[in-house]
XYZ file of C-alpha atoms in Angstrom:
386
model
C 0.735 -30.296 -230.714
C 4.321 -30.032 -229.643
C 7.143 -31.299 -232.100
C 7.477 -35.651 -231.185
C 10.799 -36.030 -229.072
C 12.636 -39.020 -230.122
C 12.927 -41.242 -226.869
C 11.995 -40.846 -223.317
C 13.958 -43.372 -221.099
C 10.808 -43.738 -218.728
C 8.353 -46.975 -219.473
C 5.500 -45.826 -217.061
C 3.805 -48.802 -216.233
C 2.882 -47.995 -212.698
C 1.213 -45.173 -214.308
C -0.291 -47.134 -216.479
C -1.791 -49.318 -213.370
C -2.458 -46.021 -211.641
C -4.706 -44.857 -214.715
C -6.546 -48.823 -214.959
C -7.219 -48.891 -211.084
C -8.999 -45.161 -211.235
C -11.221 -45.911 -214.403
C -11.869 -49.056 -212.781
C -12.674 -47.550 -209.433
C -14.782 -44.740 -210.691
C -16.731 -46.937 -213.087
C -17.711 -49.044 -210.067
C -19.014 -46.218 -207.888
C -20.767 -44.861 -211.238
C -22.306 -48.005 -211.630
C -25.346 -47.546 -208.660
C -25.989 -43.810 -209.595
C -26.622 -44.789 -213.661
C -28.994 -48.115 -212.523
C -31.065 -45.514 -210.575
C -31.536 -43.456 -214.064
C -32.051 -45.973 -215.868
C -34.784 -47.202 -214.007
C -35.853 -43.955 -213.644
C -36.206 -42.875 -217.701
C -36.907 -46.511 -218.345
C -33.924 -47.592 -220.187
C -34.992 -51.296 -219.045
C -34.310 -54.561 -220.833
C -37.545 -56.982 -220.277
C -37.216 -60.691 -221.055
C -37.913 -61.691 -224.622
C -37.745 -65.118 -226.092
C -34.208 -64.793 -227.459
C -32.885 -63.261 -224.006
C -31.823 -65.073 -221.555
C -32.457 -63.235 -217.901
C -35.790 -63.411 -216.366
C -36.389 -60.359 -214.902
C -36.603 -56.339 -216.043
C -32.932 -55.501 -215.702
C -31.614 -51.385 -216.112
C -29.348 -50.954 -219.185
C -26.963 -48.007 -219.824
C -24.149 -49.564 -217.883
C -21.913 -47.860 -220.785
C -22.654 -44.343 -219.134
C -20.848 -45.302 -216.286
C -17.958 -46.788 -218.250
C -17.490 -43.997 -220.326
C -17.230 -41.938 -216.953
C -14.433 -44.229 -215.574
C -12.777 -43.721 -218.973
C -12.982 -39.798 -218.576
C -11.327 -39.997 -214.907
C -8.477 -42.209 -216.142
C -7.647 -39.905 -218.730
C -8.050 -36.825 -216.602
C -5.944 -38.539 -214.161
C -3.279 -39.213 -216.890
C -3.051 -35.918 -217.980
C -1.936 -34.831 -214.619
C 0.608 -37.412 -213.938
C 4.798 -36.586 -215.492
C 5.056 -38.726 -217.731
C 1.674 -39.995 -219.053
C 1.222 -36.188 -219.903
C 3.334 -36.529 -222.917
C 0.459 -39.017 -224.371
C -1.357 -35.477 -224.526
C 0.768 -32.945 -225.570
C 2.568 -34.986 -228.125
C -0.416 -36.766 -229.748
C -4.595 -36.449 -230.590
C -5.391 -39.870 -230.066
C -6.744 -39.883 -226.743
C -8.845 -36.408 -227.715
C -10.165 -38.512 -230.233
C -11.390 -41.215 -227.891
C -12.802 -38.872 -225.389
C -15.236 -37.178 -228.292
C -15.745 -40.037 -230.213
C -16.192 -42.161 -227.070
C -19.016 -39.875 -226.015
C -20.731 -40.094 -229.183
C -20.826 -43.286 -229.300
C -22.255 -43.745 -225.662
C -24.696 -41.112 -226.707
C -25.838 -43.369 -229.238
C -26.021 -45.977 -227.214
C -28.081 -44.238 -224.505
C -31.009 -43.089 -226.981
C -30.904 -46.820 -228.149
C -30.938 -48.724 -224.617
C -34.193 -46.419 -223.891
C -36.284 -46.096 -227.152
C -34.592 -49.004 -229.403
C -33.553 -46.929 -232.584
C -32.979 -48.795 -235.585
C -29.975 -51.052 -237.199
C -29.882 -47.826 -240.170
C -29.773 -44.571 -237.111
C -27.206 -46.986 -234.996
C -24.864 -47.717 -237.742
C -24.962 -43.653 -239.034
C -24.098 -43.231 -235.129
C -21.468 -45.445 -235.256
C -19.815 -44.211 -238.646
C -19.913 -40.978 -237.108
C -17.913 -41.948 -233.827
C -15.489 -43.711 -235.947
C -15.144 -40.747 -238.447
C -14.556 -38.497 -235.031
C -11.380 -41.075 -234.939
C -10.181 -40.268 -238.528
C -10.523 -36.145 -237.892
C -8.600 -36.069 -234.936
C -5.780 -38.231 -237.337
C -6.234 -41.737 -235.543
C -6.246 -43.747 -238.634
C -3.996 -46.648 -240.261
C -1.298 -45.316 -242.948
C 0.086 -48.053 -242.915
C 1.335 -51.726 -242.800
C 4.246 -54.426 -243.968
C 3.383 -56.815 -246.676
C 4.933 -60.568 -247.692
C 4.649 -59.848 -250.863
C 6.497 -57.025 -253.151
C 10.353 -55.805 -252.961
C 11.680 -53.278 -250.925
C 14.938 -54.054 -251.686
C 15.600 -56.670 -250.232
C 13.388 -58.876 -251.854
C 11.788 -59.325 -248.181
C 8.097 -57.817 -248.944
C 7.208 -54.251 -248.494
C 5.274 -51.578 -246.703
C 2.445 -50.674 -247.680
C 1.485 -46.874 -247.418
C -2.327 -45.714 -247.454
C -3.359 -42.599 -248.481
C -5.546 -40.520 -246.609
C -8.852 -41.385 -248.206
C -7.600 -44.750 -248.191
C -6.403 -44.955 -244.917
C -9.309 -43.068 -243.769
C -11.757 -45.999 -244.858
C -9.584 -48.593 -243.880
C -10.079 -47.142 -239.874
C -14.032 -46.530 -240.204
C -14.521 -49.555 -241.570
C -12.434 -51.935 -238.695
C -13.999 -49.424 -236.129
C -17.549 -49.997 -237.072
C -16.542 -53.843 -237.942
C -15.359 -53.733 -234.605
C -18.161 -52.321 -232.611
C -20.821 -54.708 -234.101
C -18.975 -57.342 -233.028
C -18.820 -56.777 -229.185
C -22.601 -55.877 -229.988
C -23.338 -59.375 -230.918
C -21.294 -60.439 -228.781
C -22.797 -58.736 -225.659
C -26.035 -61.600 -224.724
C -25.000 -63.424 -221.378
C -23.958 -61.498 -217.821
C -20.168 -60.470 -218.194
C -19.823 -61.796 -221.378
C -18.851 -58.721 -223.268
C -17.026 -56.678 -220.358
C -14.585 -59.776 -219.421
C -14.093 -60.275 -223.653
C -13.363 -56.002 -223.253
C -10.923 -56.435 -220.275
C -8.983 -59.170 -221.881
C -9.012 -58.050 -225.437
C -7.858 -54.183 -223.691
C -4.897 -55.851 -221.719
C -3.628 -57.917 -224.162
C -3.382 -54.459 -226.499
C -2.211 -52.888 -223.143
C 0.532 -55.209 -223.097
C 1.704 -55.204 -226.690
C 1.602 -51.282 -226.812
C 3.884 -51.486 -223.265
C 6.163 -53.951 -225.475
C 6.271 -51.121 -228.354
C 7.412 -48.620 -225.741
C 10.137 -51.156 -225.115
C 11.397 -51.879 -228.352
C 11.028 -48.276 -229.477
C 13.646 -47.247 -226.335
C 10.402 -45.316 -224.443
C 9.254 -43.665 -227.929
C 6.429 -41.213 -226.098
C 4.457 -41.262 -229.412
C 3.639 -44.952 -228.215
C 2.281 -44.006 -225.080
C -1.340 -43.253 -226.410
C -2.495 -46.290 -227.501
C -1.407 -48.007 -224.076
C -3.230 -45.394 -222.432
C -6.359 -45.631 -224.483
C -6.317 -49.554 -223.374
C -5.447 -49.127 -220.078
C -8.495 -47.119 -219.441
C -10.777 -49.430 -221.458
C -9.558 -52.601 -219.225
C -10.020 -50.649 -215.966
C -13.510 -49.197 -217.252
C -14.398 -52.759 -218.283
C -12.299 -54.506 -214.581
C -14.683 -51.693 -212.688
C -18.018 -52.661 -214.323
C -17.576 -56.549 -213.914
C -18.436 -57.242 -210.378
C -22.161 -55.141 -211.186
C -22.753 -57.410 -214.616
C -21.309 -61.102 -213.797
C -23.652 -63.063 -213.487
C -26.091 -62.822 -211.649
C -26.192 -59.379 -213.220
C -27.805 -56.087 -211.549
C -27.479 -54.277 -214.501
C -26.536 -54.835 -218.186
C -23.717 -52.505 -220.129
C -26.549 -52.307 -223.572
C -25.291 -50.919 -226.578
C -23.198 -47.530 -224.927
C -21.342 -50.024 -223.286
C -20.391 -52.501 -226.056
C -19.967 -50.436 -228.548
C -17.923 -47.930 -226.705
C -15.562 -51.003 -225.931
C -15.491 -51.820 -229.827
C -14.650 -48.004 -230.257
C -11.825 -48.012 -228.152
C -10.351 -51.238 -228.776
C -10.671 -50.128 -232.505
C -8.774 -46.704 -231.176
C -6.323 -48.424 -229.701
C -5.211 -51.320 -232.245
C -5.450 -48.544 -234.627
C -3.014 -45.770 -232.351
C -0.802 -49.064 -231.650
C -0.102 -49.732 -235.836
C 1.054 -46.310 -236.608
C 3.837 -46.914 -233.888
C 5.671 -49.874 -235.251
C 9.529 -48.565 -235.874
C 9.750 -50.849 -239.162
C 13.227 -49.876 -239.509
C 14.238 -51.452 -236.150
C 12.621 -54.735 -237.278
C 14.480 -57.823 -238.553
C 13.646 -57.985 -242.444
C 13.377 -62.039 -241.179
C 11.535 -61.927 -238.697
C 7.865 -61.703 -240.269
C 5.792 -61.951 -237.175
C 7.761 -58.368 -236.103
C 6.420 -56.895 -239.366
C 3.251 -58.199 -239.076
C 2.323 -57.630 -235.181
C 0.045 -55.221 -236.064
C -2.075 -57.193 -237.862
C -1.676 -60.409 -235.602
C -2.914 -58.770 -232.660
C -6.067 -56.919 -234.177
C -7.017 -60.613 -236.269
C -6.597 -62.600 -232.488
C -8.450 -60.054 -230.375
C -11.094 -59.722 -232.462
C -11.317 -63.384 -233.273
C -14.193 -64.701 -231.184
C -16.526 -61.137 -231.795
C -15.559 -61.376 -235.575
C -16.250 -65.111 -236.011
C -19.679 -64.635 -233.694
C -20.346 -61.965 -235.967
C -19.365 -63.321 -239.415
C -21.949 -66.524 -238.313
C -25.061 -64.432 -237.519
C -24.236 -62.281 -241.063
C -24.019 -65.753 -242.485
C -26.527 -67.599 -240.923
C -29.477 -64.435 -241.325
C -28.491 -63.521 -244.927
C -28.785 -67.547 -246.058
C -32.329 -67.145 -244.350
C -33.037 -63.932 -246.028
C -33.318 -62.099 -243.416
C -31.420 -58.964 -242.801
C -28.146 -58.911 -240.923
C -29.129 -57.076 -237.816
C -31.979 -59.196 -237.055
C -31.814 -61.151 -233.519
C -32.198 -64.856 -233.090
C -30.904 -66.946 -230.615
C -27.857 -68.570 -232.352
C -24.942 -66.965 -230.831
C -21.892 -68.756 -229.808
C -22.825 -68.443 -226.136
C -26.415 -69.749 -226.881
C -24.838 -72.728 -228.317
C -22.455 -73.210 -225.418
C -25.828 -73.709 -222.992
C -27.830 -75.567 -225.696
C -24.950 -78.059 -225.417
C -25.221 -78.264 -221.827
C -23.524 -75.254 -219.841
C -24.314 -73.295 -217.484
C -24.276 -69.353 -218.020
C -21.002 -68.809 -215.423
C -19.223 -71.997 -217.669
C -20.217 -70.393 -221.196
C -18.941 -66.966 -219.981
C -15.648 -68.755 -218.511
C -15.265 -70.586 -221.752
C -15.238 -67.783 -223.998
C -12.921 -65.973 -221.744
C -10.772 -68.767 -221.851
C -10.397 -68.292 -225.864
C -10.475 -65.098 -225.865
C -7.555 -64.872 -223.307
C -5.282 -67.756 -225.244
C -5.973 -66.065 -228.799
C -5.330 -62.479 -227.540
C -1.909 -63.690 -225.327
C -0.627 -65.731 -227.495
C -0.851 -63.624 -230.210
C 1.027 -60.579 -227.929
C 3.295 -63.068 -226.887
C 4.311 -64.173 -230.333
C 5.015 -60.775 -230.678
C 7.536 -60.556 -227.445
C 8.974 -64.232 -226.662
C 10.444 -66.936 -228.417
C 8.476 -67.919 -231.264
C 9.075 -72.170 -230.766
C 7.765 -72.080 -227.057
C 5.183 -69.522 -227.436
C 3.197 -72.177 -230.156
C 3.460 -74.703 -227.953
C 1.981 -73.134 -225.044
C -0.422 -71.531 -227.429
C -1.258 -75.039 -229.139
C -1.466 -76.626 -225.625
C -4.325 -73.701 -223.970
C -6.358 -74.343 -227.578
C -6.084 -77.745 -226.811
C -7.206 -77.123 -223.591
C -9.905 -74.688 -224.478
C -11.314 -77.519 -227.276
C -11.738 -80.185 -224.588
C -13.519 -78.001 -221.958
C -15.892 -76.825 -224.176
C -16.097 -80.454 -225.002
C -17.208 -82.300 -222.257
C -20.792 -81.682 -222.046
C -21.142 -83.617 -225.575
C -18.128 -85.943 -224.555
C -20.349 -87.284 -221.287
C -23.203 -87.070 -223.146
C -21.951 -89.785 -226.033
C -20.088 -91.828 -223.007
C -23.380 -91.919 -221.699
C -25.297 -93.419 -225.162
């Protein structure tokens, strides 16, 4: 790689949309090819009590997702400025291999089902594929300790250290758009929203940084996640003709992984108010509110199976999207729910980043509000009613 230039005066966001709109495109004419395979080599999902569609329905969506990522990249390669995301940094090599490992593994385990023990040494690898290419958080500001000022400090990871710390949230973080992934669009809208929102806050970097190229990478790695993810929709809401399976959520956990990751090692610190806390700790605010609603699906069903005795990985029907239509919604409503928290958490939490602080909680406090009383009303009418 090329020495790092210090500024670039050039905030390519209509490259940016360029890059979304071609993975999104090209994942959408994928889309009919792959449901042929996968019909054809019989990587199909039949109905089981815990499911919810009725019919056989192909798998191995992710294939064709992992294709539009690979034309928004090559696309961005050849475009001026997006170049520089390539010549200046690994992290979107590191997404292309570990991306198709990942997808690999998910394409043996849409057709023959491998188990929880072969899919998690699949995903380690991936995610260690991440770390060797040098996409891994160094690291982060801390309340607490002096550096100087008697403000906090930041902390700084050593390899090893640093090199766990990344496996770990990338792993954490594909599980949890695995469990995530049970009704039509679920986990592709959660992907698209969760991918902007990063989008956005890496965009704001580039900003705040004066055009720092080094933060180009992770804007580019969620750019081509939200188109992949915008392209694949209209095939998987529901009613669904195909479903992502496992190479499609888990390559969206990869990436968003990759890109919250690339994103943290491009905070300037320096050019950071030592007041202003929620500058320091933007990093960490936007991984904890995009991954809120996958984490806290996926810290219930570790809960809720271990308390049984049961192992971790083991599938019941408990989900927070089965519990949306046990209390009385439809499948579109449940979807539209959870994209509804999903987009206020993720949002907010970018715009906390950006805007005034004051009016940004309000408007955030106001859409949870909001969120609380929609998901509400089946139980509200049903007590009105008794």
């Amino acid at each position: 790689m090329g020495q790092l230039p210090a500024v670039s005066n050039v905030l390519p966001v209509r490259e940016y949309l360029l890059v979304a709109l071609t993975a999104a495109v090209v994942t959408f004419l994928l889309v009919g090819l792959v449901r042929k395979l996968a019909f054809r080599i019989g990587a199909v999902a039949y109905p089981r009590q815990r499911d919810v569609h009725v019919k056989p329905m192909p798998r191995m969506g992710g294939l064709a997702m992992y294709g539009g990522v690979l034309g928004g990249m090559l696309l961005a390669h050849q475009l001026p400025v997006l170049r520089s995301a390539f010549d200046f940094s690994y992290d979107p090599y590191a997404v292309i291999v570990g991306g198709g490992v990942i997808v690999l593994v998910g394409v043996l385990d849409d057709r023959f089902e491998l188990d929880s023990l072969t899919k998690l040494a699949g995903q380690v690898t991936a995610a260690g594929i991440l770390v060797l290419f040098g996409l891994q958080w160094l690291y982060f500001w801390v309340p607490w300790g002096d550096d100087g000022a008697g403000t906090g400090s930041l902390l700084v990871l050593d390899q090893n250290q640093g090199a766990i710390l990344s496996v770990l949230l990338a792993v954490t973080m594909i599980n949890a758009m695995n469990f995530v992934d049970g009704l039509d669009g679920l986990a592709a809208g959660i992907g698209l929203i969760a991918a902007t929102a990063t989008c956005v806050f890496s965009i704001g970097l580039l900003s705040n940084n004066g055009g720092d190229v080094g933060a180009y990478p992770p804007a580019l790695i969620a750019a081509t996640l939200a188109g992949a993810c915008l392209g694949f929709l209209p095939h998987n809401f529901n009613p669904a003709r195909i479903f992502m399976g496992d190479s499609g959520s888990m390559l969206i956990g990869l990436m968003l992984a990759a890109s919250t990751v690339s994103a943290s090692g491009k905070i300037n610190y320096e050019s950071v108010r030592a007041t202003d806390v929620l500058g320091l700790l933007s990093p960490l605010v936007v991984v904890a509110a995009v991954l809120f609603v996958p984490m806290l699906d996926l810290l219930m069903a570790v809960v809720r199976r271990t308390r049984r005795g049961e192992s971790p990985f083991s599938a019941d029907k408990m989900h927070l999207h089965h519990r949306l239509l046990e209390i009385g919604h439809s499948q579109r409503r449940a979807v539209l729910l959870i994209y509804l928290w999903a987009g206020v958490l993720a949002f907010g939490a970018v715009a906390l980043t950006l805007f005034d602080v004051v009016v940004v909680v309000w408007c955030l406090g106001i859409g949870l509000l909001l969120a609380l009383l929609v998901s509400a009303i089946p139980r509200l009418r049903e007590v009105r009613r008794t």
